Amino acid sequence: MTAIDRFTGDARPYSGGDPYADYRAADFPFTHHVDLADRRLGAGVVAANDEFFAQRENLLLPGRAVFDPGLFGHKGKVMDGWETRRRRGTSAEHPWPADEDHDWALIRLGAPGIVRGVVVDTAHFRGNHPQAVSVEGTSVAGAPSPEELLSDEVTWTTLVPRTPVGGHAANGFAVTAEERLTHLRLKQYPDGGVARLRVYGEVVPDPAWLAALGAFDVVALENGGRVEDVSDRFYSPAVHTIQPGRSRKMDDGWETRRRRDRGHDWIRYVLVAQARITALEIDTAYLKGNSAGWASVSVRDGADGDWREILPRTRLQPDTAHRFVLPEPATATHARLDIHPDGGISRLRLFGTLTEAGAATLYR
């Protein structure tokens, strides 16, 4: 695996201008995976031992943290992140925190899965970031309370051991644990602030839940579908097309640059497992003067199978949900959406049920 850049120590004090001008960052080899802690997937920070200066929920906000140098509140500087108060020792003779003193936050993943990498982002925390962090994970069925997660009955696996981190930096860590996880525990030593937490990995759905649903969206991100490749990433990522819910604004979908040739754009997907598709939906919500003109959908069974069209090239209307019932079920493991000539869509839904072979792969 490619070596990951490490950052330690304070960043320079903010001196005006672009607050990101001296931000320390790197290209991490795992960020092509989905963010399992994305709030739009249903992730949440369910508890923290302290959030005196800044709320724990900021950890999972989409987008990078913002900084307003003149914004102060009754408790001090308002920061776009999770920030705890300064820890103290036990007496005047020992005013310093003990070596193991730390603050913690419990994170419920938006979708359970295998974690491939974590980014603990300390943007704008320059001299008030933690000295070190660690990350643990566990898998607990249902919707456990914070008290249940912190009980002695829950076993936590170390994903990132206690490691020094830098202020005003993207601190990335590759994870090698091959376990399906539902919750994480972020610890910061001894105190301080973290702007954002990103948890990159592969969704591993609950097969019993999918079986109980019957027909479901077999390409949805939350169910284990993923984008395999895409022709154009200019305006917004293709993964938006399989996010939960309907799009709420234009950039919550996928949009390509304007083509000046005779080609077209496309997205390839991997389904959760082999499935029989019976219906599909292509939504162009909030894409009005820039929606795709026409679209077609093809599928194949197996990575080396031949593509076959299940929806011929069809005219799309702006800002509209287009629904199609297939004349007969289509068995597939992969799908491809082609748009002509360019533009965008907000969502693709492929409704179906797992085949017996597909269900068996999830139970392995």
Tab-separated table of C-alpha atoms in Angstrom:
chain	number	residue	atom	x	y	z
A	1	MET	CA	0.000	0.000	0.000
A	2	THR	CA	1.162	3.540	-0.760
A	3	ALA	CA	2.727	5.285	2.232
A	4	ILE	CA	0.383	7.793	3.852
A	5	ASP	CA	1.631	11.270	4.729
A	6	ARG	CA	1.595	11.999	8.454
A	7	PHE	CA	1.190	15.389	10.093
A	8	THR	CA	2.100	16.263	13.666
A	9	GLY	CA	2.335	19.369	15.798
A	10	ASP	CA	0.646	22.740	15.737
A	11	ALA	CA	-0.026	24.659	12.563
A	12	ARG	CA	0.947	28.308	12.249
A	13	PRO	CA	-1.455	30.802	13.841
A	14	TYR	CA	-4.044	32.197	11.452
A	15	SER	CA	-2.670	35.419	9.962
A	16	GLY	CA	-5.501	36.446	7.661
A	17	GLY	CA	-6.555	35.687	4.112
A	18	ASP	CA	-7.559	32.226	2.936
A	19	PRO	CA	-7.756	30.034	6.061
A	20	TYR	CA	-6.973	26.953	3.960
A	21	ALA	CA	-3.807	28.440	2.433
A	22	ASP	CA	-1.540	26.531	4.839
A	23	TYR	CA	-3.810	23.517	5.360
A	24	ARG	CA	-1.868	20.252	5.349
A	25	ALA	CA	-3.440	17.500	3.257
A	26	ALA	CA	-2.559	14.444	1.180
A	27	ASP	CA	-4.030	12.065	-1.388
A	28	PHE	CA	-5.185	9.010	0.511
A	29	PRO	CA	-5.523	5.650	-1.276
A	30	PHE	CA	-8.908	4.787	0.235
A	31	THR	CA	-11.065	7.850	-0.468
A	32	HIS	CA	-12.636	6.277	-3.569
A	33	HIS	CA	-14.745	4.216	-1.158
A	34	VAL	CA	-18.040	5.503	0.202
A	35	ASP	CA	-18.032	7.520	3.429
A	36	LEU	CA	-19.835	5.174	5.803
A	37	ALA	CA	-20.187	8.056	8.289
A	38	ASP	CA	-22.026	10.283	5.805
A	39	ARG	CA	-24.926	12.016	7.537
A	40	ARG	CA	-26.948	11.601	4.343
A	41	LEU	CA	-26.726	7.822	4.830
A	42	GLY	CA	-28.122	8.167	8.337
A	43	ALA	CA	-24.886	8.362	10.324
A	44	GLY	CA	-24.885	10.188	13.627
A	45	VAL	CA	-22.717	11.119	16.589
A	46	VAL	CA	-24.808	9.507	19.288
A	47	ALA	CA	-22.794	10.625	22.334
A	48	ALA	CA	-19.658	12.407	23.517
A	49	ASN	CA	-18.238	12.862	26.986
A	50	ASP	CA	-17.686	16.609	26.434
A	51	GLU	CA	-18.625	19.187	23.798
A	52	PHE	CA	-18.132	22.394	25.745
A	53	PHE	CA	-16.850	24.599	22.909
A	54	ALA	CA	-18.309	22.988	19.797
A	55	GLN	CA	-20.991	20.388	19.177
A	56	ARG	CA	-20.192	16.778	18.389
A	57	GLU	CA	-22.659	16.736	15.466
A	58	ASN	CA	-20.295	18.963	13.461
A	59	LEU	CA	-18.002	15.968	12.975
A	60	LEU	CA	-20.220	14.502	10.261
A	61	LEU	CA	-21.378	17.611	8.428
A	62	PRO	CA	-20.951	17.352	4.641
A	63	GLY	CA	-18.377	19.617	3.086
A	64	ARG	CA	-15.194	20.960	4.574
A	65	ALA	CA	-15.166	22.975	7.775
A	66	VAL	CA	-15.536	26.755	7.577
A	67	PHE	CA	-13.726	29.360	9.655
A	68	ASP	CA	-14.914	32.824	10.696
A	69	PRO	CA	-12.067	34.507	12.576
A	70	GLY	CA	-14.337	37.079	14.193
A	71	LEU	CA	-17.093	34.760	15.382
A	72	PHE	CA	-17.185	34.322	19.162
A	73	GLY	CA	-19.915	33.154	21.542
A	74	HIS	CA	-20.479	33.079	25.292
A	75	LYS	CA	-18.142	30.091	25.643
A	76	GLY	CA	-15.377	31.411	23.409
A	77	LYS	CA	-14.369	31.025	19.765
A	78	VAL	CA	-17.084	29.384	17.663
A	79	MET	CA	-15.525	26.494	15.737
A	80	ASP	CA	-16.973	24.309	12.999
A	81	GLY	CA	-16.079	20.987	14.588
A	82	TRP	CA	-16.193	19.078	17.876
A	83	GLU	CA	-14.170	20.783	20.596
A	84	THR	CA	-13.849	19.892	24.280
A	85	ARG	CA	-12.656	21.983	27.200
A	86	ARG	CA	-9.033	21.920	28.375
A	87	ARG	CA	-8.271	19.024	30.681
A	88	ARG	CA	-6.538	19.671	34.018
A	89	GLY	CA	-4.627	17.555	36.483
A	90	THR	CA	-5.628	16.528	39.977
A	91	SER	CA	-3.846	19.207	42.026
A	92	ALA	CA	-1.681	22.297	41.967
A	93	GLU	CA	1.329	20.044	42.236
A	94	HIS	CA	0.128	18.004	39.229
A	95	PRO	CA	-1.814	20.428	36.970
A	96	TRP	CA	-1.250	18.422	33.814
A	97	PRO	CA	-3.604	15.745	32.427
A	98	ALA	CA	-2.611	12.124	32.983
A	99	ASP	CA	-1.150	10.243	30.031
A	100	GLU	CA	-4.341	8.221	29.440
A	101	ASP	CA	-6.777	11.125	29.823
A	102	HIS	CA	-8.916	11.538	26.725
A	103	ASP	CA	-12.260	12.633	25.342
A	104	TRP	CA	-14.460	10.391	23.223
A	105	ALA	CA	-17.326	10.419	20.745
A	106	LEU	CA	-19.520	7.511	19.645
A	107	ILE	CA	-20.448	7.392	15.964
A	108	ARG	CA	-23.213	5.312	14.423
A	109	LEU	CA	-22.317	4.506	10.828
A	110	GLY	CA	-24.919	5.399	8.240
A	111	ALA	CA	-24.489	1.961	6.705
A	112	PRO	CA	-22.674	-0.991	8.271
A	113	GLY	CA	-19.558	-2.085	6.481
A	114	ILE	CA	-15.849	-2.823	6.344
A	115	VAL	CA	-13.718	0.245	7.019
A	116	ARG	CA	-10.768	0.788	4.663
A	117	GLY	CA	-9.576	4.164	5.886
A	118	VAL	CA	-10.288	7.008	8.288
A	119	VAL	CA	-9.577	10.729	8.029
A	120	VAL	CA	-9.494	12.745	11.261
A	121	ASP	CA	-9.582	16.301	9.950
A	122	THR	CA	-8.382	19.070	12.293
A	123	ALA	CA	-8.973	21.963	9.875
A	124	HIS	CA	-8.747	25.341	11.674
A	125	PHE	CA	-7.741	23.683	14.944
A	126	ARG	CA	-4.195	24.994	14.937
A	127	GLY	CA	-3.041	25.033	18.563
A	128	ASN	CA	-6.184	23.518	20.047
A	129	HIS	CA	-6.188	20.155	18.268
A	130	PRO	CA	-5.624	16.834	20.089
A	131	GLN	CA	-2.092	15.581	20.565
A	132	ALA	CA	-3.110	12.104	19.404
A	133	VAL	CA	-6.191	10.129	18.356
A	134	SER	CA	-7.346	6.538	18.205
A	135	VAL	CA	-10.344	4.892	16.526
A	136	GLU	CA	-12.137	1.689	17.542
A	137	GLY	CA	-15.028	-0.171	15.946
A	138	THR	CA	-17.713	-2.622	16.967
A	139	SER	CA	-20.745	-4.376	15.529
A	140	VAL	CA	-23.952	-4.275	17.534
A	141	ALA	CA	-27.343	-5.293	16.164
A	142	GLY	CA	-30.347	-3.030	16.347
A	143	ALA	CA	-30.231	0.514	17.704
A	144	PRO	CA	-28.134	0.369	20.887
A	145	SER	CA	-28.119	3.268	23.330
A	146	PRO	CA	-24.864	5.009	24.313
A	147	GLU	CA	-25.020	3.189	27.661
A	148	GLU	CA	-25.271	-0.159	25.906
A	149	LEU	CA	-22.364	0.672	23.592
A	150	LEU	CA	-20.194	1.634	26.575
A	151	SER	CA	-21.081	-1.439	28.602
A	152	ASP	CA	-18.587	-4.202	29.342
A	153	GLU	CA	-20.596	-6.538	27.112
A	154	VAL	CA	-19.441	-4.759	23.938
A	155	THR	CA	-16.075	-5.658	22.438
A	156	TRP	CA	-14.204	-2.956	20.537
A	157	THR	CA	-11.611	-3.605	17.817
A	158	THR	CA	-8.749	-1.146	17.381
A	159	LEU	CA	-8.800	0.303	13.861
A	160	VAL	CA	-6.323	3.131	14.450
A	161	PRO	CA	-4.013	2.817	17.468
A	162	ARG	CA	-3.163	5.909	19.469
A	163	THR	CA	-1.233	8.034	16.964
A	164	PRO	CA	0.037	11.644	17.041
A	165	VAL	CA	-1.823	14.029	14.729
A	166	GLY	CA	-1.247	17.508	13.394
A	167	GLY	CA	-3.311	20.641	13.717
A	168	HIS	CA	-5.042	22.183	10.704
A	169	ALA	CA	-4.459	18.974	8.751
A	170	ALA	CA	-6.161	15.984	7.162
A	171	ASN	CA	-4.837	13.078	9.226
A	172	GLY	CA	-5.420	9.868	7.260
A	173	PHE	CA	-5.115	6.265	8.420
A	174	ALA	CA	-5.447	3.054	6.402
A	175	VAL	CA	-7.433	0.334	8.182
A	176	THR	CA	-6.808	-3.388	7.736
A	177	ALA	CA	-9.483	-4.906	10.014
A	178	GLU	CA	-11.752	-7.151	7.932
A	179	GLU	CA	-14.817	-6.836	10.164
A	180	ARG	CA	-18.331	-5.605	9.492
A	181	LEU	CA	-18.830	-2.635	11.820
A	182	THR	CA	-21.849	-0.603	12.882
A	183	HIS	CA	-20.326	1.894	15.346
A	184	LEU	CA	-17.013	3.675	15.930
A	185	ARG	CA	-15.435	5.302	18.962
A	186	LEU	CA	-13.134	8.245	18.331
A	187	LYS	CA	-10.777	9.136	21.162
A	188	GLN	CA	-8.673	12.289	21.346
A	189	TYR	CA	-5.769	12.645	23.780
A	190	PRO	CA	-5.943	14.546	26.044
A	191	ASP	CA	-8.515	17.044	24.704
A	192	GLY	CA	-9.019	19.539	21.881
A	193	GLY	CA	-10.926	19.767	18.645
A	194	VAL	CA	-11.601	17.781	15.462
A	195	ALA	CA	-13.369	19.400	12.517
A	196	ARG	CA	-14.552	16.389	10.522
A	197	LEU	CA	-14.448	12.593	10.661
A	198	ARG	CA	-14.624	10.614	7.416
A	199	VAL	CA	-14.891	6.820	7.453
A	200	TYR	CA	-14.262	5.261	4.043
A	201	GLY	CA	-15.237	1.674	3.359
A	202	GLU	CA	-17.519	-0.866	1.728
A	203	VAL	CA	-21.166	-1.253	2.676
A	204	VAL	CA	-22.072	-4.728	3.963
A	205	PRO	CA	-25.881	-4.918	4.333
A	206	ASP	CA	-27.837	-7.185	6.643
A	207	PRO	CA	-29.069	-10.032	4.382
A	208	ALA	CA	-31.917	-10.889	6.765
A	209	TRP	CA	-33.242	-7.324	6.453
A	210	LEU	CA	-33.007	-7.388	2.665
A	211	ALA	CA	-34.830	-10.722	2.569
A	212	ALA	CA	-37.593	-9.329	4.758
A	213	LEU	CA	-38.018	-6.337	2.456
A	214	GLY	CA	-38.745	-8.513	-0.562
A	215	ALA	CA	-38.292	-6.117	-3.480
A	216	PHE	CA	-35.820	-3.304	-2.802
A	217	ASP	CA	-33.411	-0.997	-4.596
A	218	VAL	CA	-30.550	-3.338	-5.524
A	219	VAL	CA	-28.160	-0.538	-6.586
A	220	ALA	CA	-28.736	1.770	-3.592
A	221	LEU	CA	-25.646	2.756	-1.669
A	222	GLU	CA	-27.257	1.933	1.654
A	223	ASN	CA	-28.017	-1.601	0.430
A	224	GLY	CA	-24.500	-2.300	-0.814
A	225	GLY	CA	-24.555	-1.018	-4.390
A	226	ARG	CA	-21.653	1.074	-5.658
A	227	VAL	CA	-20.347	3.031	-8.619
A	228	GLU	CA	-17.689	1.105	-10.530
A	229	ASP	CA	-16.695	3.757	-13.073
A	230	VAL	CA	-18.015	6.918	-14.728
A	231	SER	CA	-17.227	8.865	-17.885
A	232	ASP	CA	-17.291	12.364	-16.372
A	233	ARG	CA	-16.856	13.747	-12.849
A	234	PHE	CA	-16.709	17.427	-13.731
A	235	TYR	CA	-19.536	18.963	-11.685
A	236	SER	CA	-20.687	16.379	-9.154
A	237	PRO	CA	-19.890	12.749	-8.310
A	238	ALA	CA	-21.774	9.818	-9.762
A	239	VAL	CA	-22.247	8.271	-6.323
A	240	HIS	CA	-24.924	10.894	-5.677
A	241	THR	CA	-27.212	8.933	-8.002
A	242	ILE	CA	-27.496	6.078	-5.480
A	243	GLN	CA	-27.727	8.164	-2.299
A	244	PRO	CA	-30.824	7.761	-0.091
A	245	GLY	CA	-33.900	9.888	-0.713
A	246	ARG	CA	-34.729	12.299	-3.489
A	247	SER	CA	-32.323	15.031	-4.471
A	248	ARG	CA	-32.953	18.334	-2.668
A	249	LYS	CA	-30.859	20.636	-4.865
A	250	MET	CA	-29.079	20.622	-8.202
A	251	ASP	CA	-25.648	19.544	-6.971
A	252	ASP	CA	-27.156	16.606	-5.095
A	253	GLY	CA	-27.199	14.683	-8.360
A	254	TRP	CA	-24.694	13.853	-11.115
A	255	GLU	CA	-23.963	16.422	-13.801
A	256	THR	CA	-21.388	16.298	-16.587
A	257	ARG	CA	-19.690	19.081	-18.529
A	258	ARG	CA	-21.163	20.117	-21.880
A	259	ARG	CA	-20.026	17.791	-24.661
A	260	ARG	CA	-18.697	19.277	-27.883
A	261	ASP	CA	-18.264	15.944	-29.677
A	262	ARG	CA	-20.523	13.117	-30.876
A	263	GLY	CA	-20.133	10.979	-27.755
A	264	HIS	CA	-22.213	10.451	-24.625
A	265	ASP	CA	-21.741	9.992	-20.875
A	266	TRP	CA	-22.310	6.951	-18.672
A	267	ILE	CA	-22.071	5.404	-15.205
A	268	ARG	CA	-21.330	1.739	-14.450
A	269	TYR	CA	-22.630	0.218	-11.221
A	270	VAL	CA	-22.110	-2.970	-9.222
A	271	LEU	CA	-25.302	-4.267	-7.607
A	272	VAL	CA	-25.399	-5.501	-4.019
A	273	ALA	CA	-25.450	-9.063	-5.396
A	274	GLN	CA	-27.047	-10.980	-8.270
A	275	ALA	CA	-30.656	-9.832	-8.493
A	276	ARG	CA	-33.783	-9.983	-10.630
A	277	ILE	CA	-34.686	-6.437	-11.616
A	278	THR	CA	-38.384	-5.810	-12.250
A	279	ALA	CA	-38.654	-2.006	-12.355
A	280	LEU	CA	-36.476	1.087	-12.478
A	281	GLU	CA	-36.629	4.820	-11.910
A	282	ILE	CA	-34.568	7.647	-13.373
A	283	ASP	CA	-35.063	10.932	-11.536
A	284	THR	CA	-33.941	14.337	-12.852
A	285	ALA	CA	-35.089	16.318	-9.790
A	286	TYR	CA	-33.730	19.910	-9.719
A	287	LEU	CA	-31.983	19.435	-13.063
A	288	LYS	CA	-33.951	21.706	-15.380
A	289	GLY	CA	-31.919	23.350	-18.136
A	290	ASN	CA	-29.160	20.803	-17.668
A	291	SER	CA	-30.916	17.431	-17.356
A	292	ALA	CA	-29.904	14.604	-19.667
A	293	GLY	CA	-31.800	14.568	-22.948
A	294	TRP	CA	-32.173	10.800	-23.313
A	295	ALA	CA	-31.182	7.803	-21.214
A	296	SER	CA	-30.873	4.045	-21.584
A	297	VAL	CA	-30.104	1.317	-19.039
A	298	SER	CA	-28.241	-1.937	-19.676
A	299	VAL	CA	-27.282	-4.825	-17.382
A	300	ARG	CA	-24.986	-7.803	-17.402
A	301	ASP	CA	-24.737	-10.939	-15.285
A	302	GLY	CA	-21.160	-11.350	-14.111
A	303	ALA	CA	-18.163	-9.045	-14.546
A	304	ASP	CA	-17.398	-10.556	-17.969
A	305	GLY	CA	-20.960	-10.955	-19.190
A	306	ASP	CA	-22.414	-9.251	-22.228
A	307	TRP	CA	-24.391	-6.038	-21.818
A	308	ARG	CA	-28.063	-6.191	-22.724
A	309	GLU	CA	-30.439	-3.281	-22.828
A	310	ILE	CA	-33.420	-3.321	-20.460
A	311	LEU	CA	-34.500	0.279	-21.124
A	312	PRO	CA	-33.996	1.562	-24.671
A	313	ARG	CA	-32.934	5.151	-25.264
A	314	THR	CA	-35.799	7.156	-23.808
A	315	ARG	CA	-36.554	10.888	-23.751
A	316	LEU	CA	-36.183	12.446	-20.298
A	317	GLN	CA	-38.047	15.442	-18.940
A	318	PRO	CA	-36.412	17.990	-16.641
A	319	ASP	CA	-37.098	17.834	-12.890
A	320	THR	CA	-39.137	14.622	-13.231
A	321	ALA	CA	-39.200	11.097	-11.803
A	322	HIS	CA	-39.459	8.614	-14.705
A	323	ARG	CA	-40.691	5.122	-13.741
A	324	PHE	CA	-40.592	1.989	-15.863
A	325	VAL	CA	-41.910	-1.533	-15.235
A	326	LEU	CA	-39.888	-4.100	-17.165
A	327	PRO	CA	-41.820	-6.518	-19.382
A	328	GLU	CA	-39.886	-9.381	-17.767
A	329	PRO	CA	-37.338	-9.610	-14.901
A	330	ALA	CA	-33.689	-9.039	-15.791
A	331	THR	CA	-31.076	-11.038	-13.872
A	332	ALA	CA	-27.894	-9.034	-13.317
A	333	THR	CA	-24.920	-8.224	-11.131
A	334	HIS	CA	-23.941	-4.978	-12.906
A	335	ALA	CA	-25.794	-2.088	-14.527
A	336	ARG	CA	-24.911	0.780	-16.848
A	337	LEU	CA	-26.736	4.060	-17.269
A	338	ASP	CA	-26.054	5.898	-20.544
A	339	ILE	CA	-27.157	9.508	-21.004
A	340	HIS	CA	-27.254	11.247	-24.388
A	341	PRO	CA	-25.473	13.426	-25.103
A	342	ASP	CA	-24.616	14.925	-21.687
A	343	GLY	CA	-26.224	16.654	-18.709
A	344	GLY	CA	-27.292	14.998	-15.512
A	345	ILE	CA	-29.661	12.884	-13.483
A	346	SER	CA	-30.271	12.987	-9.741
A	347	ARG	CA	-31.091	9.355	-8.918
A	348	LEU	CA	-31.183	5.865	-10.427
A	349	ARG	CA	-33.267	3.194	-8.701
A	350	LEU	CA	-33.264	-0.482	-9.737
A	351	PHE	CA	-35.969	-2.411	-7.926
A	352	GLY	CA	-35.793	-6.175	-7.601
A	353	THR	CA	-35.072	-9.196	-5.424
A	354	LEU	CA	-31.932	-11.199	-4.820
A	355	THR	CA	-31.553	-14.496	-6.614
A	356	GLU	CA	-30.780	-17.566	-4.533
A	357	ALA	CA	-27.141	-17.317	-5.649
A	358	GLY	CA	-27.056	-13.589	-4.867
A	359	ALA	CA	-28.427	-14.089	-1.365
A	360	ALA	CA	-25.863	-16.842	-0.748
A	361	THR	CA	-22.973	-14.447	-1.446
A	362	LEU	CA	-24.183	-12.111	1.313
A	363	TYR	CA	-24.410	-14.893	3.876
A	364	ARG	CA	-20.781	-16.001	3.377
